[in-house]
Amino acid sequence: MLKLVDLSRTDLNLLVLFEVVLDERHVGRAADRLKLSPSAVSHGLGRLRRLLNDPLFLKTPKGVVPTARAVELSAPIAELLARVRSVISTAEPFDPASSARRFTIGAPDGVSAVFLPPLLDELRRTAPSIDLGVRQLLPVPGETSPERAWRNAFTDLEDRAMDIAVVPSDHIPARFHSRGLYEEDFVVAMRAGHPFAVDPTPERYCEMQHLVVSLTGDPHGFVDEALAKQGYSRRVALTVPNFMFALAAIAETDLISALPRRFVAIHAAHFGVVTVEAPLPLPRFRLNAVAPKVAMMDTGLAWLFGILGKGAAVRIEAG
């Protein structure tokens, strides 16, 4: 016969402690976030381990790592806490003006550089005590399938490693809520006075030395796929790990690079970089904000999701 658990003897705050330790992977940081002492967090973990009959978190030189059981429990605990928060929020509505919550948004760096300025401006005006963390998202190395390239972002959302992801993909699993923020295409960026700007033909494009943004250093990208379809190839002379580094590099060299149009429009002037239209068709991407549907029951998260979309729309209209 199934043994019923006496919830009256169970401190549900332990589940919140579990969530924060899982997110931070560090007892000290979890203690700071919970406004507890490290010893109180350690004591709570001891109670939680006895309750769930598993070590849950194992010590490492850099913090703690979850056990297989903790990973297995992460999704149902996150769902349970989201439902509890939703119930509580109906009694005490989320107020951005007084809230001191912290949210984490994940996005590729060329994307966060577009939506972050208007979002920060909106937070400054309407929610001055809310803090943000921004994580850089990267596609799975070597993965060419759009359905699977951003699968790690969906896993991190369900693991509560972040609250919202912004990904350049329309392949969103049904268990997630999504909203289109804007569409992005690519232009060719270079230093002011670069000779390519005078005659930007496909042939001259292929004669240039190119820079590609690639965290892994892999020089092959979607531009090479587009070139190959028309019988062209190019030389990639340099790869760099992010888009800001790309702007700094092309500003001081004869390298050229295909970069996101909206990102360049916002930041190119700071580097003295100019752009021309690509001399061949390049892919367009829709940027979608994504969060688990169950997490959207959290009125605070739903509010942030809404102003994220509003801020992106304002930025695009202004641009």
PDB file of C-alpha atoms in Angstrom:
ATOM      1  CA  MET A   1       0.000   0.000   0.000  1.00  0.00           C
ATOM      2  CA  LEU A   2       1.296   3.444  -0.934  1.00  0.00           C
ATOM      3  CA  LYS A   3       2.603   5.338   2.092  1.00  0.00           C
ATOM      4  CA  LEU A   4       1.207   8.868   2.270  1.00  0.00           C
ATOM      5  CA  VAL A   5       3.701  11.654   3.002  1.00  0.00           C
ATOM      6  CA  ASP A   6       2.729  13.931   5.892  1.00  0.00           C
ATOM      7  CA  LEU A   7       3.230  17.370   4.302  1.00  0.00           C
ATOM      8  CA  SER A   8       2.512  19.058   7.614  1.00  0.00           C
ATOM      9  CA  ARG A   9       5.935  17.864   8.745  1.00  0.00           C
ATOM     10  CA  THR A  10       7.657  18.907   5.509  1.00  0.00           C
ATOM     11  CA  ASP A  11       9.172  22.369   5.035  1.00  0.00           C
ATOM     12  CA  LEU A  12       8.393  23.320   1.437  1.00  0.00           C
ATOM     13  CA  ASN A  13      11.020  26.062   1.665  1.00  0.00           C
ATOM     14  CA  LEU A  14      13.507  23.238   1.206  1.00  0.00           C
ATOM     15  CA  LEU A  15      12.326  22.964  -2.397  1.00  0.00           C
ATOM     16  CA  VAL A  16      13.139  26.635  -2.915  1.00  0.00           C
ATOM     17  CA  LEU A  17      16.581  25.974  -1.447  1.00  0.00           C
ATOM     18  CA  PHE A  18      16.966  23.042  -3.863  1.00  0.00           C
ATOM     19  CA  GLU A  19      16.040  25.276  -6.804  1.00  0.00           C
ATOM     20  CA  VAL A  20      18.520  28.012  -5.892  1.00  0.00           C
ATOM     21  CA  VAL A  21      21.425  25.647  -5.180  1.00  0.00           C
ATOM     22  CA  LEU A  22      20.731  23.889  -8.482  1.00  0.00           C
ATOM     23  CA  ASP A  23      20.762  27.256 -10.251  1.00  0.00           C
ATOM     24  CA  GLU A  24      23.877  28.640  -8.559  1.00  0.00           C
ATOM     25  CA  ARG A  25      25.879  25.379  -8.273  1.00  0.00           C
ATOM     26  CA  HIS A  26      27.484  26.955  -5.208  1.00  0.00           C
ATOM     27  CA  VAL A  27      26.406  26.964  -1.541  1.00  0.00           C
ATOM     28  CA  GLY A  28      27.847  30.417  -0.790  1.00  0.00           C
ATOM     29  CA  ARG A  29      26.160  32.090  -3.765  1.00  0.00           C
ATOM     30  CA  ALA A  30      22.910  30.295  -2.947  1.00  0.00           C
ATOM     31  CA  ALA A  31      23.150  31.594   0.623  1.00  0.00           C
ATOM     32  CA  ASP A  32      23.633  35.168  -0.621  1.00  0.00           C
ATOM     33  CA  ARG A  33      20.666  34.874  -2.941  1.00  0.00           C
ATOM     34  CA  LEU A  34      18.453  33.414  -0.207  1.00  0.00           C
ATOM     35  CA  LYS A  35      19.775  35.907   2.368  1.00  0.00           C
ATOM     36  CA  LEU A  36      20.858  33.029   4.607  1.00  0.00           C
ATOM     37  CA  SER A  37      24.176  31.983   6.085  1.00  0.00           C
ATOM     38  CA  PRO A  38      26.148  29.223   4.286  1.00  0.00           C
ATOM     39  CA  SER A  39      25.735  27.038   7.360  1.00  0.00           C
ATOM     40  CA  ALA A  40      21.947  27.461   7.201  1.00  0.00           C
ATOM     41  CA  VAL A  41      21.979  26.395   3.545  1.00  0.00           C
ATOM     42  CA  SER A  42      24.181  23.397   4.376  1.00  0.00           C
ATOM     43  CA  HIS A  43      21.818  22.448   7.217  1.00  0.00           C
ATOM     44  CA  GLY A  44      18.833  22.755   4.881  1.00  0.00           C
ATOM     45  CA  LEU A  45      20.546  20.572   2.295  1.00  0.00           C
ATOM     46  CA  GLY A  46      21.094  17.960   4.990  1.00  0.00           C
ATOM     47  CA  ARG A  47      17.366  17.931   5.775  1.00  0.00           C
ATOM     48  CA  LEU A  48      16.534  17.795   2.065  1.00  0.00           C
ATOM     49  CA  ARG A  49      18.899  14.864   1.540  1.00  0.00           C
ATOM     50  CA  ARG A  50      17.192  12.918   4.306  1.00  0.00           C
ATOM     51  CA  LEU A  51      13.770  13.821   2.936  1.00  0.00           C
ATOM     52  CA  LEU A  52      14.590  12.723  -0.624  1.00  0.00           C
ATOM     53  CA  ASN A  53      17.009   9.936   0.328  1.00  0.00           C
ATOM     54  CA  ASP A  54      19.780  11.111  -2.013  1.00  0.00           C
ATOM     55  CA  PRO A  55      23.001  13.187  -1.673  1.00  0.00           C
ATOM     56  CA  LEU A  56      21.502  15.588  -4.287  1.00  0.00           C
ATOM     57  CA  PHE A  57      24.627  17.788  -4.563  1.00  0.00           C
ATOM     58  CA  LEU A  58      28.252  16.693  -4.541  1.00  0.00           C
ATOM     59  CA  LYS A  59      31.083  19.013  -3.534  1.00  0.00           C
ATOM     60  CA  THR A  60      33.719  20.036  -6.103  1.00  0.00           C
ATOM     61  CA  PRO A  61      36.611  22.533  -5.875  1.00  0.00           C
ATOM     62  CA  LYS A  62      34.409  25.102  -7.659  1.00  0.00           C
ATOM     63  CA  GLY A  63      31.119  24.464  -5.867  1.00  0.00           C
ATOM     64  CA  VAL A  64      28.622  21.621  -6.129  1.00  0.00           C
ATOM     65  CA  VAL A  65      27.220  19.477  -8.924  1.00  0.00           C
ATOM     66  CA  PRO A  66      23.793  17.804  -8.927  1.00  0.00           C
ATOM     67  CA  THR A  67      23.455  14.053  -8.741  1.00  0.00           C
ATOM     68  CA  ALA A  68      21.476  12.136 -11.339  1.00  0.00           C
ATOM     69  CA  ARG A  69      18.533  12.082  -8.907  1.00  0.00           C
ATOM     70  CA  ALA A  70      18.715  15.865  -8.456  1.00  0.00           C
ATOM     71  CA  VAL A  71      18.666  16.372 -12.221  1.00  0.00           C
ATOM     72  CA  GLU A  72      15.688  14.017 -12.443  1.00  0.00           C
ATOM     73  CA  LEU A  73      13.852  15.997  -9.749  1.00  0.00           C
ATOM     74  CA  SER A  74      14.665  19.436 -11.176  1.00  0.00           C
ATOM     75  CA  ALA A  75      11.785  19.608 -13.675  1.00  0.00           C
ATOM     76  CA  PRO A  76       8.970  18.399 -11.362  1.00  0.00           C
ATOM     77  CA  ILE A  77      10.208  20.625  -8.525  1.00  0.00           C
ATOM     78  CA  ALA A  78      10.395  23.628 -10.884  1.00  0.00           C
ATOM     79  CA  GLU A  79       6.861  22.901 -12.078  1.00  0.00           C
ATOM     80  CA  LEU A  80       5.598  22.532  -8.519  1.00  0.00           C
ATOM     81  CA  LEU A  81       7.197  25.805  -7.403  1.00  0.00           C
ATOM     82  CA  ALA A  82       5.868  27.611 -10.480  1.00  0.00           C
ATOM     83  CA  ARG A  83       2.361  26.478  -9.572  1.00  0.00           C
ATOM     84  CA  VAL A  84       2.789  27.498  -5.942  1.00  0.00           C
ATOM     85  CA  ARG A  85       4.095  30.919  -7.011  1.00  0.00           C
ATOM     86  CA  SER A  86       1.152  31.293  -9.350  1.00  0.00           C
ATOM     87  CA  VAL A  87      -1.279  30.581  -6.520  1.00  0.00           C
ATOM     88  CA  ILE A  88       0.467  33.042  -4.214  1.00  0.00           C
ATOM     89  CA  SER A  89       0.657  35.698  -6.923  1.00  0.00           C
ATOM     90  CA  THR A  90      -3.138  35.696  -7.206  1.00  0.00           C
ATOM     91  CA  ALA A  91      -3.302  36.797  -3.591  1.00  0.00           C
ATOM     92  CA  GLU A  92      -0.415  39.245  -3.804  1.00  0.00           C
ATOM     93  CA  PRO A  93      -0.062  40.547  -7.375  1.00  0.00           C
ATOM     94  CA  PHE A  94       3.409  41.030  -8.775  1.00  0.00           C
ATOM     95  CA  ASP A  95       4.371  44.695  -8.599  1.00  0.00           C
ATOM     96  CA  PRO A  96       7.354  45.568 -10.819  1.00  0.00           C
ATOM     97  CA  ALA A  97       7.749  48.939  -9.117  1.00  0.00           C
ATOM     98  CA  SER A  98       8.586  47.296  -5.771  1.00  0.00           C
ATOM     99  CA  SER A  99       9.877  43.867  -6.799  1.00  0.00           C
ATOM    100  CA  ALA A 100      13.536  43.041  -6.157  1.00  0.00           C
ATOM    101  CA  ARG A 101      13.596  39.832  -8.181  1.00  0.00           C
ATOM    102  CA  ARG A 102      16.439  38.737 -10.416  1.00  0.00           C
ATOM    103  CA  PHE A 103      15.813  37.209 -13.842  1.00  0.00           C
ATOM    104  CA  THR A 104      18.200  35.489 -16.245  1.00  0.00           C
ATOM    105  CA  ILE A 105      17.877  35.805 -20.028  1.00  0.00           C
ATOM    106  CA  GLY A 106      19.921  33.752 -22.473  1.00  0.00           C
ATOM    107  CA  ALA A 107      20.688  34.871 -26.034  1.00  0.00           C
ATOM    108  CA  PRO A 108      23.506  34.955 -28.605  1.00  0.00           C
ATOM    109  CA  ASP A 109      25.601  38.066 -27.991  1.00  0.00           C
ATOM    110  CA  GLY A 110      24.616  39.674 -31.285  1.00  0.00           C
ATOM    111  CA  VAL A 111      20.987  39.338 -30.193  1.00  0.00           C
ATOM    112  CA  SER A 112      21.258  40.502 -26.580  1.00  0.00           C
ATOM    113  CA  ALA A 113      23.047  43.633 -27.843  1.00  0.00           C
ATOM    114  CA  VAL A 114      19.829  44.502 -29.722  1.00  0.00           C
ATOM    115  CA  PHE A 115      17.130  43.860 -27.107  1.00  0.00           C
ATOM    116  CA  LEU A 116      19.089  44.716 -23.946  1.00  0.00           C
ATOM    117  CA  PRO A 117      19.329  48.555 -24.223  1.00  0.00           C
ATOM    118  CA  PRO A 118      15.552  49.159 -24.519  1.00  0.00           C
ATOM    119  CA  LEU A 119      14.855  46.503 -21.887  1.00  0.00           C
ATOM    120  CA  LEU A 120      17.234  48.145 -19.409  1.00  0.00           C
ATOM    121  CA  ASP A 121      15.643  51.501 -20.123  1.00  0.00           C
ATOM    122  CA  GLU A 122      12.193  50.081 -19.393  1.00  0.00           C
ATOM    123  CA  LEU A 123      13.412  48.477 -16.160  1.00  0.00           C
ATOM    124  CA  ARG A 124      15.018  51.742 -15.077  1.00  0.00           C
ATOM    125  CA  ARG A 125      11.704  53.545 -15.505  1.00  0.00           C
ATOM    126  CA  THR A 126       9.218  50.963 -14.212  1.00  0.00           C
ATOM    127  CA  ALA A 127      11.112  48.365 -12.154  1.00  0.00           C
ATOM    128  CA  PRO A 128      14.264  49.955 -10.693  1.00  0.00           C
ATOM    129  CA  SER A 129      14.975  47.153  -8.188  1.00  0.00           C
ATOM    130  CA  ILE A 130      14.741  44.242 -10.634  1.00  0.00           C
ATOM    131  CA  ASP A 131      18.120  42.782 -11.648  1.00  0.00           C
ATOM    132  CA  LEU A 132      19.073  40.894 -14.796  1.00  0.00           C
ATOM    133  CA  GLY A 133      21.628  38.289 -15.686  1.00  0.00           C
ATOM    134  CA  VAL A 134      22.447  37.696 -19.370  1.00  0.00           C
ATOM    135  CA  ARG A 135      23.887  34.385 -20.550  1.00  0.00           C
ATOM    136  CA  GLN A 136      25.437  33.869 -23.972  1.00  0.00           C
ATOM    137  CA  LEU A 137      23.703  31.102 -25.897  1.00  0.00           C
ATOM    138  CA  LEU A 138      25.483  29.135 -28.591  1.00  0.00           C
ATOM    139  CA  PRO A 139      24.200  26.539 -31.067  1.00  0.00           C
ATOM    140  CA  VAL A 140      25.320  22.948 -30.618  1.00  0.00           C
ATOM    141  CA  PRO A 141      28.725  22.688 -32.385  1.00  0.00           C
ATOM    142  CA  GLY A 142      28.481  20.985 -35.767  1.00  0.00           C
ATOM    143  CA  GLU A 143      24.688  20.767 -35.632  1.00  0.00           C
ATOM    144  CA  THR A 144      23.133  21.850 -38.932  1.00  0.00           C
ATOM    145  CA  SER A 145      19.515  20.947 -38.117  1.00  0.00           C
ATOM    146  CA  PRO A 146      17.556  24.047 -36.986  1.00  0.00           C
ATOM    147  CA  GLU A 147      15.351  21.814 -34.849  1.00  0.00           C
ATOM    148  CA  ARG A 148      18.333  20.630 -32.804  1.00  0.00           C
ATOM    149  CA  ALA A 149      20.854  23.468 -32.999  1.00  0.00           C
ATOM    150  CA  TRP A 150      19.388  25.228 -29.927  1.00  0.00           C
ATOM    151  CA  ARG A 151      18.298  22.171 -27.943  1.00  0.00           C
ATOM    152  CA  ASN A 152      20.663  23.048 -25.092  1.00  0.00           C
ATOM    153  CA  ALA A 153      18.798  26.319 -24.576  1.00  0.00           C
ATOM    154  CA  PHE A 154      15.522  24.445 -24.137  1.00  0.00           C
ATOM    155  CA  THR A 155      17.165  22.076 -21.664  1.00  0.00           C
ATOM    156  CA  ASP A 156      18.530  25.004 -19.658  1.00  0.00           C
ATOM    157  CA  LEU A 157      15.082  26.609 -19.573  1.00  0.00           C
ATOM    158  CA  GLU A 158      13.507  23.464 -18.180  1.00  0.00           C
ATOM    159  CA  ASP A 159      16.367  23.103 -15.691  1.00  0.00           C
ATOM    160  CA  ARG A 160      15.666  26.691 -14.558  1.00  0.00           C
ATOM    161  CA  ALA A 161      19.217  27.717 -15.412  1.00  0.00           C
ATOM    162  CA  MET A 162      17.572  30.748 -17.027  1.00  0.00           C
ATOM    163  CA  ASP A 163      14.099  32.234 -17.229  1.00  0.00           C
ATOM    164  CA  ILE A 164      13.824  33.275 -20.890  1.00  0.00           C
ATOM    165  CA  ALA A 165      15.821  32.351 -23.981  1.00  0.00           C
ATOM    166  CA  VAL A 166      15.961  34.360 -27.206  1.00  0.00           C
ATOM    167  CA  VAL A 167      16.875  32.068 -30.093  1.00  0.00           C
ATOM    168  CA  PRO A 168      17.104  32.492 -33.893  1.00  0.00           C
ATOM    169  CA  SER A 169      14.799  29.575 -34.623  1.00  0.00           C
ATOM    170  CA  ASP A 170      11.122  28.938 -35.330  1.00  0.00           C
ATOM    171  CA  HIS A 171      11.417  25.312 -34.228  1.00  0.00           C
ATOM    172  CA  ILE A 172       9.987  25.724 -30.725  1.00  0.00           C
ATOM    173  CA  PRO A 173       8.738  22.586 -28.880  1.00  0.00           C
ATOM    174  CA  ALA A 174       5.038  22.680 -27.984  1.00  0.00           C
ATOM    175  CA  ARG A 175       5.742  22.714 -24.236  1.00  0.00           C
ATOM    176  CA  PHE A 176       7.216  26.220 -24.577  1.00  0.00           C
ATOM    177  CA  HIS A 177       5.535  29.595 -24.957  1.00  0.00           C
ATOM    178  CA  SER A 178       7.156  31.733 -27.663  1.00  0.00           C
ATOM    179  CA  ARG A 179       6.841  35.218 -29.077  1.00  0.00           C
ATOM    180  CA  GLY A 180       8.492  36.627 -32.181  1.00  0.00           C
ATOM    181  CA  LEU A 181      10.633  39.653 -31.333  1.00  0.00           C
ATOM    182  CA  TYR A 182      12.051  40.679 -34.696  1.00  0.00           C
ATOM    183  CA  GLU A 183      13.583  39.376 -37.907  1.00  0.00           C
ATOM    184  CA  GLU A 184      17.286  39.635 -38.602  1.00  0.00           C
ATOM    185  CA  ASP A 185      19.340  39.473 -41.776  1.00  0.00           C
ATOM    186  CA  PHE A 186      23.010  40.102 -42.519  1.00  0.00           C
ATOM    187  CA  VAL A 187      25.081  42.852 -44.088  1.00  0.00           C
ATOM    188  CA  VAL A 188      28.766  42.981 -44.963  1.00  0.00           C
ATOM    189  CA  ALA A 189      30.693  45.097 -42.455  1.00  0.00           C
ATOM    190  CA  MET A 190      34.157  46.651 -42.906  1.00  0.00           C
ATOM    191  CA  ARG A 191      36.275  49.612 -41.867  1.00  0.00           C
ATOM    192  CA  ALA A 192      35.472  53.026 -43.288  1.00  0.00           C
ATOM    193  CA  GLY A 193      37.233  53.558 -46.609  1.00  0.00           C
ATOM    194  CA  HIS A 194      37.529  49.855 -47.394  1.00  0.00           C
ATOM    195  CA  PRO A 195      37.875  49.328 -51.197  1.00  0.00           C
ATOM    196  CA  PHE A 196      35.251  46.564 -51.221  1.00  0.00           C
ATOM    197  CA  ALA A 197      32.533  49.143 -50.540  1.00  0.00           C
ATOM    198  CA  VAL A 198      33.183  50.742 -53.952  1.00  0.00           C
ATOM    199  CA  ASP A 199      32.392  47.610 -55.970  1.00  0.00           C
ATOM    200  CA  PRO A 200      30.699  44.929 -53.809  1.00  0.00           C
ATOM    201  CA  THR A 201      30.315  42.147 -56.374  1.00  0.00           C
ATOM    202  CA  PRO A 202      30.227  38.419 -55.549  1.00  0.00           C
ATOM    203  CA  GLU A 203      33.610  37.933 -57.240  1.00  0.00           C
ATOM    204  CA  ARG A 204      35.310  40.687 -55.257  1.00  0.00           C
ATOM    205  CA  TYR A 205      33.580  39.471 -52.112  1.00  0.00           C
ATOM    206  CA  CYS A 206      35.284  36.088 -52.550  1.00  0.00           C
ATOM    207  CA  GLU A 207      38.652  37.764 -53.151  1.00  0.00           C
ATOM    208  CA  MET A 208      38.548  39.478 -49.751  1.00  0.00           C
ATOM    209  CA  GLN A 209      39.885  38.111 -46.474  1.00  0.00           C
ATOM    210  CA  HIS A 210      36.995  37.265 -44.171  1.00  0.00           C
ATOM    211  CA  LEU A 211      36.300  37.216 -40.437  1.00  0.00           C
ATOM    212  CA  VAL A 212      33.825  34.720 -38.995  1.00  0.00           C
ATOM    213  CA  VAL A 213      32.323  34.761 -35.494  1.00  0.00           C
ATOM    214  CA  SER A 214      32.803  31.269 -34.065  1.00  0.00           C
ATOM    215  CA  LEU A 215      33.385  30.311 -30.441  1.00  0.00           C
ATOM    216  CA  THR A 216      34.913  26.970 -31.448  1.00  0.00           C
ATOM    217  CA  GLY A 217      37.125  28.430 -34.187  1.00  0.00           C
ATOM    218  CA  ASP A 218      35.290  26.534 -36.940  1.00  0.00           C
ATOM    219  CA  PRO A 219      35.634  28.776 -40.029  1.00  0.00           C
ATOM    220  CA  HIS A 220      32.743  27.206 -41.959  1.00  0.00           C
ATOM    221  CA  GLY A 221      29.376  28.910 -41.606  1.00  0.00           C
ATOM    222  CA  PHE A 222      26.087  29.667 -43.323  1.00  0.00           C
ATOM    223  CA  VAL A 223      27.788  32.183 -45.651  1.00  0.00           C
ATOM    224  CA  ASP A 224      29.957  29.385 -47.004  1.00  0.00           C
ATOM    225  CA  GLU A 225      26.835  27.315 -47.633  1.00  0.00           C
ATOM    226  CA  ALA A 226      25.288  30.225 -49.565  1.00  0.00           C
ATOM    227  CA  LEU A 227      28.494  30.718 -51.566  1.00  0.00           C
ATOM    228  CA  ALA A 228      28.768  27.023 -52.393  1.00  0.00           C
ATOM    229  CA  LYS A 229      25.256  27.018 -53.870  1.00  0.00           C
ATOM    230  CA  GLN A 230      26.447  29.598 -56.402  1.00  0.00           C
ATOM    231  CA  GLY A 231      29.791  27.946 -57.078  1.00  0.00           C
ATOM    232  CA  TYR A 232      31.883  30.319 -54.950  1.00  0.00           C
ATOM    233  CA  SER A 233      34.231  29.933 -52.007  1.00  0.00           C
ATOM    234  CA  ARG A 234      36.124  32.351 -49.758  1.00  0.00           C
ATOM    235  CA  ARG A 235      39.105  32.550 -47.446  1.00  0.00           C
ATOM    236  CA  VAL A 236      38.365  32.895 -43.733  1.00  0.00           C
ATOM    237  CA  ALA A 237      41.493  34.549 -42.390  1.00  0.00           C
ATOM    238  CA  LEU A 238      40.288  34.972 -38.794  1.00  0.00           C
ATOM    239  CA  THR A 239      37.676  33.633 -36.399  1.00  0.00           C
ATOM    240  CA  VAL A 240      36.748  35.432 -33.172  1.00  0.00           C
ATOM    241  CA  PRO A 241      34.455  34.319 -30.330  1.00  0.00           C
ATOM    242  CA  ASN A 242      31.872  37.134 -30.315  1.00  0.00           C
ATOM    243  CA  PHE A 243      30.354  39.930 -32.357  1.00  0.00           C
ATOM    244  CA  MET A 244      31.821  42.851 -30.402  1.00  0.00           C
ATOM    245  CA  PHE A 245      35.303  41.437 -30.936  1.00  0.00           C
ATOM    246  CA  ALA A 246      34.425  41.149 -34.635  1.00  0.00           C
ATOM    247  CA  LEU A 247      33.629  44.875 -34.871  1.00  0.00           C
ATOM    248  CA  ALA A 248      36.875  45.793 -33.126  1.00  0.00           C
ATOM    249  CA  ALA A 249      38.902  43.533 -35.437  1.00  0.00           C
ATOM    250  CA  ILE A 250      37.441  44.698 -38.758  1.00  0.00           C
ATOM    251  CA  ALA A 251      37.745  48.339 -37.670  1.00  0.00           C
ATOM    252  CA  GLU A 252      41.538  48.004 -37.580  1.00  0.00           C
ATOM    253  CA  THR A 253      42.152  45.633 -40.524  1.00  0.00           C
ATOM    254  CA  ASP A 254      41.156  44.941 -44.124  1.00  0.00           C
ATOM    255  CA  LEU A 255      39.009  42.000 -43.029  1.00  0.00           C
ATOM    256  CA  ILE A 256      35.309  42.005 -43.874  1.00  0.00           C
ATOM    257  CA  SER A 257      32.525  40.109 -42.133  1.00  0.00           C
ATOM    258  CA  ALA A 258      28.852  39.236 -42.560  1.00  0.00           C
ATOM    259  CA  LEU A 259      27.210  40.492 -39.358  1.00  0.00           C
ATOM    260  CA  PRO A 260      23.599  40.916 -38.132  1.00  0.00           C
ATOM    261  CA  ARG A 261      22.097  44.095 -39.572  1.00  0.00           C
ATOM    262  CA  ARG A 262      20.404  45.373 -36.411  1.00  0.00           C
ATOM    263  CA  PHE A 263      23.426  44.630 -34.236  1.00  0.00           C
ATOM    264  CA  VAL A 264      25.717  46.550 -36.593  1.00  0.00           C
ATOM    265  CA  ALA A 265      23.275  49.458 -36.906  1.00  0.00           C
ATOM    266  CA  ILE A 266      23.387  49.955 -33.127  1.00  0.00           C
ATOM    267  CA  HIS A 267      27.115  49.494 -32.500  1.00  0.00           C
ATOM    268  CA  ALA A 268      29.064  50.081 -35.742  1.00  0.00           C
ATOM    269  CA  ALA A 269      29.413  53.848 -35.298  1.00  0.00           C
ATOM    270  CA  HIS A 270      31.394  53.342 -32.082  1.00  0.00           C
ATOM    271  CA  PHE A 271      34.024  51.452 -34.075  1.00  0.00           C
ATOM    272  CA  GLY A 272      34.008  53.458 -37.312  1.00  0.00           C
ATOM    273  CA  VAL A 273      32.603  50.457 -39.188  1.00  0.00           C
ATOM    274  CA  VAL A 274      30.426  50.782 -42.310  1.00  0.00           C
ATOM    275  CA  THR A 275      28.237  48.289 -44.160  1.00  0.00           C
ATOM    276  CA  VAL A 276      27.056  47.362 -47.640  1.00  0.00           C
ATOM    277  CA  GLU A 277      24.362  44.971 -48.737  1.00  0.00           C
ATOM    278  CA  ALA A 278      25.556  41.394 -49.198  1.00  0.00           C
ATOM    279  CA  PRO A 279      26.287  40.640 -52.867  1.00  0.00           C
ATOM    280  CA  LEU A 280      24.478  37.288 -52.593  1.00  0.00           C
ATOM    281  CA  PRO A 281      21.318  36.082 -50.838  1.00  0.00           C
ATOM    282  CA  LEU A 282      21.920  35.274 -47.155  1.00  0.00           C
ATOM    283  CA  PRO A 283      19.482  33.642 -44.718  1.00  0.00           C
ATOM    284  CA  ARG A 284      17.041  35.626 -42.604  1.00  0.00           C
ATOM    285  CA  PHE A 285      16.248  34.609 -39.048  1.00  0.00           C
ATOM    286  CA  ARG A 286      13.292  35.240 -36.760  1.00  0.00           C
ATOM    287  CA  LEU A 287      14.294  35.889 -33.165  1.00  0.00           C
ATOM    288  CA  ASN A 288      11.866  34.301 -30.703  1.00  0.00           C
ATOM    289  CA  ALA A 289      11.628  34.773 -26.952  1.00  0.00           C
ATOM    290  CA  VAL A 290      10.931  31.408 -25.323  1.00  0.00           C
ATOM    291  CA  ALA A 291       9.929  30.254 -21.827  1.00  0.00           C
ATOM    292  CA  PRO A 292       8.357  27.042 -20.489  1.00  0.00           C
ATOM    293  CA  LYS A 293       4.563  27.273 -20.526  1.00  0.00           C
ATOM    294  CA  VAL A 294       4.396  26.132 -16.923  1.00  0.00           C
ATOM    295  CA  ALA A 295       6.816  28.895 -15.881  1.00  0.00           C
ATOM    296  CA  MET A 296       4.619  31.507 -17.549  1.00  0.00           C
ATOM    297  CA  MET A 297       2.149  31.025 -14.699  1.00  0.00           C
ATOM    298  CA  ASP A 298       4.616  33.145 -12.737  1.00  0.00           C
ATOM    299  CA  THR A 299       3.172  36.642 -13.179  1.00  0.00           C
ATOM    300  CA  GLY A 300       6.591  38.244 -12.742  1.00  0.00           C
ATOM    301  CA  LEU A 301       8.081  36.190 -15.525  1.00  0.00           C
ATOM    302  CA  ALA A 302       5.048  36.815 -17.731  1.00  0.00           C
ATOM    303  CA  TRP A 303       5.500  40.561 -17.130  1.00  0.00           C
ATOM    304  CA  LEU A 304       9.177  40.422 -18.106  1.00  0.00           C
ATOM    305  CA  PHE A 305       8.310  38.386 -21.187  1.00  0.00           C
ATOM    306  CA  GLY A 306       5.846  41.080 -22.220  1.00  0.00           C
ATOM    307  CA  ILE A 307       8.167  44.056 -21.835  1.00  0.00           C
ATOM    308  CA  LEU A 308      10.962  42.161 -23.592  1.00  0.00           C
ATOM    309  CA  GLY A 309       8.782  41.942 -26.673  1.00  0.00           C
ATOM    310  CA  LYS A 310       7.632  45.535 -26.317  1.00  0.00           C
ATOM    311  CA  GLY A 311      11.206  46.810 -26.009  1.00  0.00           C
ATOM    312  CA  ALA A 312      12.371  44.913 -29.087  1.00  0.00           C
ATOM    313  CA  ALA A 313       9.484  46.326 -31.105  1.00  0.00           C
ATOM    314  CA  VAL A 314      10.291  49.892 -30.005  1.00  0.00           C
ATOM    315  CA  ARG A 315      13.968  49.410 -30.930  1.00  0.00           C
ATOM    316  CA  ILE A 316      13.044  48.139 -34.391  1.00  0.00           C
ATOM    317  CA  GLU A 317      10.580  50.975 -35.072  1.00  0.00           C
ATOM    318  CA  ALA A 318      13.148  53.549 -33.938  1.00  0.00           C
ATOM    319  CA  GLY A 319      15.811  51.955 -36.111  1.00  0.00           C
TER     320      GLY A 319
END
